[in-house]
Short mmCIF file of C-alpha atoms and ligand atoms in Angstrom, two decimals:
data_model
loop_
_atom_site.label_atom_id
_atom_site.label_comp_id
_atom_site.label_asym_id
_atom_site.label_seq_id
_atom_site.Cartn_x
_atom_site.Cartn_y
_atom_site.Cartn_z
CA MET S 166 -11.47 14.64 8.15
CA ARG S 167 -14.40 17.05 8.62
CA PRO S 168 -17.28 15.70 10.78
CA PHE S 169 -20.41 14.68 8.89
CA HIS S 170 -23.86 13.32 9.53
CA TYR S 171 -24.56 9.73 8.62
CA SER S 172 -27.97 8.43 7.52
CA ARG S 173 -29.05 4.98 6.50
CA PRO S 174 -32.38 5.15 4.67
CA GLY S 175 -34.51 2.04 4.25
CA SER S 176 -35.96 2.75 0.83
CA VAL S 177 -35.01 4.44 -2.44
CA GLY S 178 -37.58 7.16 -1.82
CA GLU S 179 -36.09 7.94 1.61
CA ALA S 180 -32.60 8.09 0.10
CA VAL S 181 -33.74 10.47 -2.64
CA ARG S 182 -35.41 12.70 -0.05
CA ALA S 183 -32.27 12.72 2.11
CA LEU S 184 -30.17 13.79 -0.87
CA GLY S 185 -32.68 16.48 -1.82
CA ALA S 186 -32.89 17.92 1.65
CA ASP S 187 -29.14 18.45 2.09
CA PRO S 188 -27.16 20.07 -0.73
CA GLY S 189 -23.94 18.83 0.90
CA ALA S 190 -24.98 15.21 1.09
CA GLU S 191 -23.21 12.48 -0.81
CA VAL S 192 -24.04 8.80 -1.35
CA ILE S 193 -21.84 6.13 0.11
CA ALA S 194 -22.06 2.68 -1.37
CA GLY S 195 -19.09 0.33 -1.01
CA GLY S 196 -16.93 3.30 0.02
CA THR S 197 -13.81 1.99 -1.70
CA ASP S 198 -13.17 5.31 -3.41
CA LEU S 199 -15.08 7.78 -1.22
CA VAL S 200 -13.46 6.80 2.06
CA THR S 201 -9.99 7.55 0.67
CA LEU S 202 -11.23 10.90 -0.63
CA LEU S 203 -12.65 11.76 2.83
CA ARG S 204 -9.47 10.66 4.57
CA ASP S 205 -7.32 12.77 2.26
CA GLY S 206 -9.47 15.89 2.59
CA VAL S 207 -10.45 15.85 -1.09
CA ARG S 208 -14.23 15.58 -0.26
CA ALA S 209 -15.92 17.05 2.78
CA PRO S 210 -19.67 16.24 2.59
CA SER S 211 -22.08 17.45 5.29
CA GLN S 212 -23.85 14.04 5.21
CA LEU S 213 -23.26 10.52 3.96
CA VAL S 214 -26.36 8.74 2.73
CA ASP S 215 -25.68 4.99 2.99
CA VAL S 216 -27.49 3.08 0.22
CA ASN S 217 -26.50 -0.41 1.39
CA ARG S 218 -29.92 -1.33 2.75
CA LEU S 219 -32.19 -0.40 -0.15
CA GLY S 220 -32.55 -3.89 -1.72
CA LEU S 221 -30.53 -2.86 -4.78
CA ASP S 222 -28.16 -5.80 -4.65
CA ARG S 223 -29.86 -8.26 -7.01
CA LEU S 224 -29.44 -9.46 -10.58
CA SER S 225 -32.75 -9.76 -12.35
CA TRP S 226 -32.98 -11.60 -15.68
CA GLN S 227 -35.80 -10.44 -17.94
CA PRO S 228 -37.89 -12.57 -20.29
CA ASN S 229 -36.28 -10.92 -23.35
CA GLY S 230 -32.85 -12.05 -22.21
CA SER S 231 -31.70 -8.72 -20.83
CA VAL S 232 -30.51 -8.34 -17.24
CA HIS S 233 -30.98 -5.62 -14.64
CA ILE S 234 -27.98 -5.38 -12.36
CA GLY S 235 -28.86 -3.69 -9.08
CA ALA S 236 -26.67 -0.65 -8.37
CA MET S 237 -25.50 -2.30 -5.12
CA CYS S 238 -24.49 -5.61 -6.74
CA ARG S 239 -20.85 -6.03 -5.88
CA ASN S 240 -18.11 -6.07 -8.49
CA ALA S 241 -17.24 -9.58 -7.32
CA VAL S 242 -20.59 -10.81 -8.62
CA ASP S 243 -20.27 -14.44 -9.73
CA ASP S 244 -23.13 -15.48 -11.96
CA SER S 245 -22.64 -18.17 -14.62
CA ARG S 246 -25.27 -16.68 -16.92
CA LEU S 247 -23.63 -13.29 -16.68
CA ARG S 248 -20.27 -14.84 -17.54
CA ARG S 249 -21.75 -16.56 -20.59
CA ALA S 250 -23.81 -13.60 -21.83
CA TYR S 251 -21.35 -10.77 -21.16
CA PRO S 252 -17.80 -12.12 -20.92
CA GLY S 253 -16.37 -8.66 -21.67
CA LEU S 254 -18.08 -7.21 -18.62
CA VAL S 255 -16.84 -9.97 -16.30
CA GLN S 256 -13.27 -9.57 -17.67
CA ALA S 257 -13.46 -5.81 -17.06
CA LEU S 258 -14.65 -6.35 -13.48
CA ARG S 259 -11.93 -8.85 -12.70
CA SER S 260 -9.25 -6.56 -14.09
CA GLY S 261 -10.57 -3.64 -12.09
CA ALA S 262 -9.39 -4.35 -8.58
CA SER S 263 -8.28 -6.96 -6.06
CA PRO S 264 -10.90 -9.51 -4.87
CA GLN S 265 -11.14 -7.68 -1.53
CA ILE S 266 -12.04 -4.40 -3.16
CA ARG S 267 -14.42 -6.05 -5.62
CA ASN S 268 -16.26 -7.64 -2.69
CA ARG S 269 -17.05 -4.14 -1.44
CA ALA S 270 -17.25 -2.07 -4.61
CA SER S 271 -20.67 -1.74 -6.22
CA PHE S 272 -21.76 -1.27 -9.80
CA GLY S 273 -23.28 2.14 -9.08
CA GLY S 274 -20.18 3.27 -7.18
CA ASN S 275 -17.93 2.03 -9.97
CA LEU S 276 -19.66 4.31 -12.47
CA LEU S 277 -19.36 7.25 -10.02
CA GLN S 278 -15.78 6.76 -8.92
CA ARG S 279 -13.60 9.86 -9.26
CA THR S 280 -10.58 10.35 -11.48
CA ARG S 281 -7.17 9.05 -10.40
CA CYS S 282 -5.51 12.27 -11.56
CA ALA S 283 -2.84 12.71 -8.90
CA TYR S 284 -3.39 16.48 -8.69
CA PHE S 285 -7.09 15.96 -8.01
CA ARG S 286 -6.22 13.71 -5.05
CA LEU S 287 -3.63 16.05 -3.53
CA PRO S 288 -5.42 19.12 -2.12
CA GLU S 289 -2.20 21.20 -2.18
CA PHE S 290 -2.43 21.34 -5.99
CA ASP S 291 -4.75 23.51 -8.12
CA CYS S 292 -7.55 21.45 -9.63
CA ASN S 293 -10.65 22.74 -11.42
CA LYS S 294 -12.46 19.53 -10.79
CA ARG S 295 -11.95 19.67 -7.00
CA ASN S 296 -12.02 23.47 -6.67
CA PRO S 297 -13.67 25.06 -9.78
CA GLY S 298 -11.81 28.07 -11.14
CA SER S 299 -8.56 27.28 -9.32
CA GLY S 300 -6.64 26.03 -12.37
CA CYS S 301 -5.32 22.67 -13.57
CA ALA S 302 -1.94 21.57 -12.26
CA ALA S 303 -1.90 18.70 -14.76
CA LEU S 304 -1.60 21.05 -17.73
CA ASN S 305 2.01 21.78 -16.82
CA GLY S 306 2.62 18.58 -14.83
CA ASP S 307 3.15 14.93 -15.55
CA GLY S 308 1.09 14.27 -18.66
CA ALA S 309 1.59 10.48 -18.89
CA GLN S 310 -1.90 9.60 -17.61
CA THR S 311 -3.85 12.39 -19.35
CA ALA S 312 -6.58 12.22 -21.95
CA LEU S 313 -6.17 11.72 -25.68
CA PHE S 314 -9.76 12.52 -26.56
CA GLY S 315 -12.33 15.08 -25.41
CA ALA S 316 -10.10 17.03 -23.02
CA SER S 317 -10.53 20.77 -22.47
CA PRO S 318 -8.23 23.58 -21.25
CA SER S 319 -10.01 23.14 -17.90
CA CYS S 320 -9.25 19.45 -17.38
CA VAL S 321 -7.29 16.69 -19.06
CA ALA S 322 -8.12 13.86 -16.64
CA VAL S 323 -9.40 10.39 -17.62
CA HIS S 324 -12.13 8.24 -16.09
CA PRO S 325 -10.72 5.24 -14.24
CA SER S 326 -13.51 2.67 -14.57
CA ASP S 327 -13.00 -0.58 -16.43
CA CYS S 328 -16.61 -1.68 -15.95
CA ALA S 329 -18.04 1.50 -17.58
CA VAL S 330 -15.95 0.86 -20.72
CA ALA S 331 -17.43 -2.61 -21.07
CA LEU S 332 -20.94 -1.23 -20.41
CA VAL S 333 -20.57 1.15 -23.34
CA ALA S 334 -19.55 -1.66 -25.66
CA LEU S 335 -22.56 -3.63 -24.36
CA ASN S 336 -24.98 -0.71 -24.93
CA ALA S 337 -26.13 -0.52 -21.30
CA VAL S 338 -28.76 1.78 -19.86
CA VAL S 339 -28.51 3.36 -16.39
CA HIS S 340 -31.70 3.43 -14.39
CA VAL S 341 -31.97 6.32 -11.91
CA GLU S 342 -34.58 7.53 -9.46
CA GLY S 343 -35.14 11.11 -8.35
CA PRO S 344 -37.77 13.41 -6.94
CA ALA S 345 -39.50 13.50 -10.34
CA GLY S 346 -39.54 9.69 -10.56
CA ALA S 347 -37.56 7.22 -12.63
CA ARG S 348 -35.57 7.87 -15.78
CA ARG S 349 -33.23 5.87 -18.00
CA ILE S 350 -29.91 7.26 -19.20
CA PRO S 351 -28.02 5.47 -22.06
CA ILE S 352 -24.56 4.71 -20.72
CA GLU S 353 -22.91 6.77 -23.42
CA GLU S 354 -24.72 9.84 -22.10
CA PHE S 355 -24.14 9.10 -18.43
CA HIS S 356 -20.57 10.42 -18.24
CA VAL S 357 -19.90 13.84 -19.69
CA LEU S 358 -16.81 15.58 -21.06
CA PRO S 359 -15.17 18.30 -18.92
CA GLY S 360 -15.73 21.39 -21.09
CA GLU S 361 -15.55 24.39 -18.72
CA THR S 362 -17.20 22.51 -15.84
CA PRO S 363 -14.97 19.52 -15.07
CA GLN S 364 -16.54 19.28 -11.58
CA ARG S 365 -19.64 17.91 -13.33
CA GLU S 366 -18.82 14.37 -14.37
CA THR S 367 -22.16 12.74 -15.10
CA ALA S 368 -25.72 13.44 -16.24
CA LEU S 369 -26.90 12.45 -12.76
CA ARG S 370 -28.68 15.23 -10.89
CA ARG S 371 -27.56 15.92 -7.32
CA ASP S 372 -30.72 14.42 -5.83
CA GLU S 373 -30.85 11.38 -8.07
CA LEU S 374 -29.74 7.85 -7.27
CA VAL S 375 -28.47 5.17 -9.64
CA VAL S 376 -30.66 2.12 -8.91
CA ALA S 377 -29.76 -0.37 -11.68
CA ILE S 378 -27.92 -1.00 -14.90
CA GLU S 379 -29.77 -2.70 -17.72
CA LEU S 380 -27.88 -4.78 -20.26
CA PRO S 381 -29.71 -5.81 -23.43
CA PRO S 382 -28.85 -9.14 -25.05
CA ALA S 383 -25.43 -8.66 -26.62
CA PRO S 384 -23.12 -10.33 -29.14
CA PRO S 385 -19.84 -11.94 -27.99
CA SER S 386 -17.66 -9.42 -26.13
CA HIS S 387 -14.10 -9.10 -24.83
CA TYR S 388 -12.15 -6.67 -22.62
CA LEU S 389 -8.44 -6.02 -22.82
CA LYS S 390 -6.59 -3.75 -20.37
CA PHE S 391 -3.05 -2.48 -20.71
CA ARG S 392 -1.46 -1.13 -17.50
CA ASP S 393 1.83 -0.51 -15.82
CA ARG S 394 1.69 -3.75 -13.85
CA THR S 395 -0.58 -6.77 -13.91
CA SER S 396 -2.51 -6.09 -10.71
CA PHE S 397 -3.89 -3.09 -8.82
CA ALA S 398 -3.25 -0.58 -11.59
CA PHE S 399 -5.62 1.57 -13.59
CA ALA S 400 -5.72 1.30 -17.37
CA LEU S 401 -3.24 3.20 -19.50
CA VAL S 402 -5.44 2.12 -22.37
CA SER S 403 -8.17 -0.49 -22.41
CA ALA S 404 -10.63 -1.63 -25.03
CA ALA S 405 -14.00 -3.35 -24.80
CA VAL S 406 -15.35 -4.86 -28.01
CA ALA S 407 -18.65 -6.50 -28.80
CA VAL S 408 -18.97 -7.93 -32.33
CA GLU S 409 -21.70 -9.91 -34.04
CA VAL S 410 -20.47 -12.04 -36.94
CA SER S 411 -22.66 -14.10 -39.16
CA GLY S 412 -21.56 -16.02 -42.25
CA GLY S 413 -18.06 -14.63 -41.78
CA THR S 414 -19.28 -11.01 -42.04
CA VAL S 415 -19.48 -8.50 -39.22
CA ARG S 416 -23.15 -7.52 -38.69
CA SER S 417 -22.63 -5.16 -35.78
CA ALA S 418 -19.70 -3.83 -33.71
CA ARG S 419 -19.32 -1.66 -30.66
CA ILE S 420 -15.88 -0.59 -29.49
CA ALA S 421 -15.08 1.56 -26.43
CA LEU S 422 -11.79 2.70 -24.96
CA GLY S 423 -10.76 3.28 -21.37
CA GLY S 424 -7.91 5.40 -19.99
CA VAL S 425 -8.07 7.96 -22.82
CA ALA S 426 -10.94 10.37 -21.94
CA ALA S 427 -13.05 11.70 -19.13
CA LYS S 428 -15.65 9.13 -20.18
CA PRO S 429 -15.54 5.72 -21.88
CA TRP S 430 -14.64 6.71 -25.43
CA ARG S 431 -16.73 5.07 -28.16
CA CYS S 432 -14.82 4.46 -31.42
CA LEU S 433 -17.43 4.92 -34.16
CA ALA S 434 -14.79 5.17 -36.92
CA ALA S 435 -13.32 1.83 -35.89
CA GLU S 436 -16.78 0.25 -35.77
CA ARG S 437 -17.41 1.50 -39.34
CA GLU S 438 -14.20 -0.22 -40.52
CA LEU S 439 -15.66 -3.56 -39.37
CA VAL S 440 -19.36 -3.61 -40.15
CA GLY S 441 -20.17 -5.36 -43.45
CA LYS S 442 -16.60 -6.65 -43.78
CA PRO S 443 -15.13 -10.05 -43.11
CA PHE S 444 -13.86 -10.39 -39.53
CA THR S 445 -10.28 -10.90 -40.62
CA ALA S 446 -6.88 -9.45 -39.85
CA PRO S 447 -6.91 -6.73 -42.59
CA SER S 448 -10.25 -5.23 -41.38
CA ILE S 449 -9.14 -5.59 -37.77
CA ALA S 450 -5.93 -3.70 -38.58
CA LYS S 451 -7.96 -0.89 -40.24
CA ALA S 452 -10.22 -0.72 -37.19
CA GLY S 453 -7.19 -0.29 -34.94
CA ASP S 454 -5.95 2.55 -37.10
CA ALA S 455 -9.41 4.17 -37.13
CA ALA S 456 -9.61 3.97 -33.36
CA THR S 457 -6.92 6.67 -33.14
CA GLU S 458 -8.96 9.09 -35.24
CA GLY S 459 -9.41 12.44 -33.50
CA ALA S 460 -6.68 11.74 -30.92
CA LYS S 461 -5.00 14.89 -29.60
CA PRO S 462 -1.86 13.76 -27.78
CA ARG S 463 -0.35 16.04 -25.17
CA PRO S 464 3.24 16.13 -23.90
CA GLY S 465 3.86 12.91 -22.07
CA ASN S 466 0.92 10.87 -23.36
CA GLU S 467 1.93 10.43 -27.06
CA TYR S 468 2.59 6.78 -26.36
CA LYS S 469 -1.12 6.20 -25.93
CA VAL S 470 -1.82 6.71 -29.66
CA GLU S 471 0.10 3.59 -30.69
CA LEU S 472 -1.23 1.80 -27.59
CA VAL S 473 -4.84 2.47 -28.68
CA ARG S 474 -4.09 1.05 -32.11
CA ARG S 475 -2.56 -2.13 -30.67
CA VAL S 476 -4.99 -2.68 -27.86
CA VAL S 477 -7.98 -2.42 -30.21
CA ARG S 478 -6.38 -4.77 -32.68
CA ARG S 479 -5.49 -7.29 -30.02
CA ALA S 480 -8.89 -7.15 -28.34
CA LEU S 481 -10.61 -7.81 -31.68
CA THR S 482 -8.16 -10.57 -32.57
CA GLU S 483 -8.63 -12.29 -29.18
CA LEU S 484 -12.43 -12.03 -29.56
CA GLY S 485 -12.19 -13.61 -33.03
CA ASN S 486 -10.03 -16.44 -31.67
CA ALA S 487 -12.24 -17.11 -28.64
FE1 SF4 P 154 -7.93 18.55 -11.76
FE2 SF4 P 154 -8.63 17.69 -14.14
FE3 SF4 P 154 -6.51 19.20 -13.92
FE4 SF4 P 154 -6.45 16.74 -12.93
S1 SF4 P 154 -6.63 17.30 -15.07
S2 SF4 P 154 -5.71 18.62 -11.98
S3 SF4 P 154 -8.58 16.48 -12.29
S4 SF4 P 154 -8.63 19.83 -13.42
#
């Protein structure tokens, strides 16, 4: 591990200034992902800016029924109102990691965790994300975990977060602070596709800090994750669904997939199959089919197409039965 400076600012402004003053600085929150990357020589920052003492660890309910989740709230957050209002989010958090890890991992860190692509985490392999321009070992390697949607010739990795998938279905907004002040980024625009610059994973600027995640009031939601084993595994395919039904007819629907793209993948075609229709098995089946629209399977990940269809159908069915 390369030596680095460590700073522990006492305010958001101080943290932003520390990031701005050192181009090699990185934020450390819970450290559940970053510490392994430091240990394995995947990341070598000149400075770690610790954001654990900035007062960002609170849930704040707003008069309009929305909630602001501080970026340093832990993934083990246990709040009865959160469970009632956003069951899909709490299911995603609980499926994301062991209780020990969730007690450390933060919401902000969860959004910013790095891909689990094995070649990214092994410095002896070429990886455009870790070392831009070096190539992509995954293109001719094991393709089982690679992306179905939005991949590029530069990178075929997927984003590992469960929480972020639920946040897309729940129409969240990410609040950030930087040298120019505060700004709000819709969660769908927060993560970006790899294109020719897979090293750039989010819309966050280098000297900006995630301070909170805002969730507007949302319809009933549900999260379903399919993985190799029941615990401590990342999603092969997951789906978050949020559906408003009134008088037996779907008034609104948001569906997002995990494990299939470099960002949570919103399924607009599947949503269109639901809105204005009865929330019944035939429309749910059509939504599952539509969720595969635009999929571009690669050698080794063809199984994910059928998995997407089935996970979406089952997530919607379980929501309807809840
Ligand atoms: Fe690196 Fe992306 Fe290729 Fe994986 S898929 S080796 S993260 S460039």
